Short mmCIF file of C-alpha atoms in Angstrom, two decimals:
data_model
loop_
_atom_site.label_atom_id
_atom_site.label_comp_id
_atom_site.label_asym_id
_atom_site.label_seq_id
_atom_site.Cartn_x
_atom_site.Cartn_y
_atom_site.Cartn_z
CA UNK A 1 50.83 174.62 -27.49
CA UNK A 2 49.81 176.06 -23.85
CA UNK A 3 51.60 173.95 -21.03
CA UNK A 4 49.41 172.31 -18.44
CA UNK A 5 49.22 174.05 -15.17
CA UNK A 6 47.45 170.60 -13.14
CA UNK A 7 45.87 171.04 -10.26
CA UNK A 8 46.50 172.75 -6.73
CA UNK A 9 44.92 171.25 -3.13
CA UNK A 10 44.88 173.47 -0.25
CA UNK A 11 44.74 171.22 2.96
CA UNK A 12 43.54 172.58 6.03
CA UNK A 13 44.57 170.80 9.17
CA UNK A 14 41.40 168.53 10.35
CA UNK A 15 42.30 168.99 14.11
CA UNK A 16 40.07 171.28 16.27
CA UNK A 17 41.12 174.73 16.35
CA UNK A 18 44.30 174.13 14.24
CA UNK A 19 44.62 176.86 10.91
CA UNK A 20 47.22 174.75 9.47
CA UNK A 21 47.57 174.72 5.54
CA UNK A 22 49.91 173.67 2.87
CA UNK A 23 49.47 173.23 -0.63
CA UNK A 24 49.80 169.78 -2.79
CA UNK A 25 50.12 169.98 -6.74
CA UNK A 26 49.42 167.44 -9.12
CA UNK A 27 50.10 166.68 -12.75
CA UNK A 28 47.11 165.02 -14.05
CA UNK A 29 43.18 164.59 -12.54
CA UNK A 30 44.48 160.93 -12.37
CA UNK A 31 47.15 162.01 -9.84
CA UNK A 32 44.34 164.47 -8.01
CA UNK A 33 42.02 161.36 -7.98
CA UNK A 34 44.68 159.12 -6.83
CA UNK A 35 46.45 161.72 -4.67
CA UNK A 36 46.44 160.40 -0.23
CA UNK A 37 46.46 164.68 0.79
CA UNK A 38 43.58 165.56 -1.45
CA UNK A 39 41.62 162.40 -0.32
CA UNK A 40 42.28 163.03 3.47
CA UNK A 41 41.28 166.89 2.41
CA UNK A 42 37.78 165.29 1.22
CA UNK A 43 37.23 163.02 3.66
CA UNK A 44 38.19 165.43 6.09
CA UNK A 45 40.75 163.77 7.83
CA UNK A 46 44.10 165.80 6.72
CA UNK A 47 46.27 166.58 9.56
CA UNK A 48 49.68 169.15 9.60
CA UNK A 49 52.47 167.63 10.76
CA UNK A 50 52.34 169.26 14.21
CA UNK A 51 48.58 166.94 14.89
CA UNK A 52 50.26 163.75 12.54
CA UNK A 53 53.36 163.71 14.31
CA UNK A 54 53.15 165.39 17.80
CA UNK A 55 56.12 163.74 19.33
CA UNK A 56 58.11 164.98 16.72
CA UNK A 57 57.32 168.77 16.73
CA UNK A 58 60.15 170.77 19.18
CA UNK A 59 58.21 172.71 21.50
CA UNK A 60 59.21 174.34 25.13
CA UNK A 61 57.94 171.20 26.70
CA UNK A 62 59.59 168.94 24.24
CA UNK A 63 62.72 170.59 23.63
CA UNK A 64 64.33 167.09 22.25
CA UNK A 65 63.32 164.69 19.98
CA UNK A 66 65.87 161.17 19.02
CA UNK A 67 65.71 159.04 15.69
CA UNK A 68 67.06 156.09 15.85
CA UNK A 69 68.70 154.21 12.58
CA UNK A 70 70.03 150.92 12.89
CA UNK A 71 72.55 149.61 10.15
CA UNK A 72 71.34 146.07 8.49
CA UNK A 73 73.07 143.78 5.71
CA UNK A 74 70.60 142.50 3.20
CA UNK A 75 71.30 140.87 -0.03
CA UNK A 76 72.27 144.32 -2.26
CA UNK A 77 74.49 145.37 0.71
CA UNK A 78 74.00 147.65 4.22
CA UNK A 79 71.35 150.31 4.66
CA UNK A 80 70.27 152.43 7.53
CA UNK A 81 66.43 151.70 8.66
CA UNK A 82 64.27 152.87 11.69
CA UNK A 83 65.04 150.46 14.36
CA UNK A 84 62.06 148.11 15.15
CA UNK A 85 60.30 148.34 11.47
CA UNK A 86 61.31 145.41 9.40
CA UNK A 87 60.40 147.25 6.46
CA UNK A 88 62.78 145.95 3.10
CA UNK A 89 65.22 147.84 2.04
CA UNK A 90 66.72 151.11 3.34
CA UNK A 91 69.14 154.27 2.40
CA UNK A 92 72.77 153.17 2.35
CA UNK A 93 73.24 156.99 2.90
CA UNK A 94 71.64 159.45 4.83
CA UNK A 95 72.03 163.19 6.05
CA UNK A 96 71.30 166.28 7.94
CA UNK A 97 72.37 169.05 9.30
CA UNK A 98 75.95 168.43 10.60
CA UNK A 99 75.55 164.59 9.42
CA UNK A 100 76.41 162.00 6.81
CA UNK A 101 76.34 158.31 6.82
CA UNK A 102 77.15 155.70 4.95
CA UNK A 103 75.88 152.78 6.03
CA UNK A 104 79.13 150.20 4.29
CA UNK A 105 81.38 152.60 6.24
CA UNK A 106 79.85 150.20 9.65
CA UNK A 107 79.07 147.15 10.23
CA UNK A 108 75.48 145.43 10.64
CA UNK A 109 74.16 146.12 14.29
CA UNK A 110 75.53 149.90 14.05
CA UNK A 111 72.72 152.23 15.69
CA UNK A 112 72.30 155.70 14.40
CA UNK A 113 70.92 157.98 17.05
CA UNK A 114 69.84 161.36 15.52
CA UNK A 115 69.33 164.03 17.74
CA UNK A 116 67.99 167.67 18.10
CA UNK A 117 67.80 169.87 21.04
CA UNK A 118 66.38 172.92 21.85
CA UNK A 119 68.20 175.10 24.14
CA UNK A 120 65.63 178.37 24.93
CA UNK A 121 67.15 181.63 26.72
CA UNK A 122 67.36 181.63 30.27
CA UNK A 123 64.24 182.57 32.16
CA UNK A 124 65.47 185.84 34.07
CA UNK A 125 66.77 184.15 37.34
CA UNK A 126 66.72 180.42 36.09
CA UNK A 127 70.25 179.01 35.52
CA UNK A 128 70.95 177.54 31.73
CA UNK A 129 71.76 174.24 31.87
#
């Protein structure tokens, strides 16, 4: 019995100009069919996540970037959410680098603020701040 190998998408970003790619696998045809990347990839309309999410990408002139989680009780218990989504549910723990959470450790009303700064080289005669 040979095992399946499924099928591979390459995406190209959509955006003008942008060379962008990254790869999405998946199981079955079903999965291909059904699959949001290789749609957008037909339809044209794939973006990287430098044109999806712009104000999220650290660059020189964006050297910061702020998440914001805000801790909510709801009937199974507390979970971190993005503050001003009302979306159900939640993670009663989340992570990153230098961070861990759990959301029963707070109470309800306890904001998250997740932040990440650049901080670039001095320019020759600029001070570092």
């Amino acid at each position: 019995m040979s095992a399946r190998r499924g099928y591979t998408v390459r995406c190209v970003c959509s955006f003008p100009g942008c060379k962008e790619t990254s790869f999405y696998h998946y199981d079955t045809q079903r999965e291909l069919c059904e699959g949001t990347a290789a749609a957008q990839q037909r339809a044209g309309k794939w973006l990287c996540v430098r044109h999806t999410s712009p104000a999220e990408v650290l660059a020189e002139n964006n050297p910061t970037t702020s998440h914001v989680l805000v801790n909510v009780e709801l009937e199974h218990g507390r979970f971190w959410r993005q503050e001003g989504h009302e979306q159900v549910g939640g993670s009663g723990f989340v992570f990153g680098n230098g961070y861990k959470a759990y959301a029963k450790d707070f109470p309800p009303g306890t904001r998250l603020t997740i932040t990440a700064k650049l901080e670039l080289p001095s320019q020759q005669g600029e001070p570092h701040e």
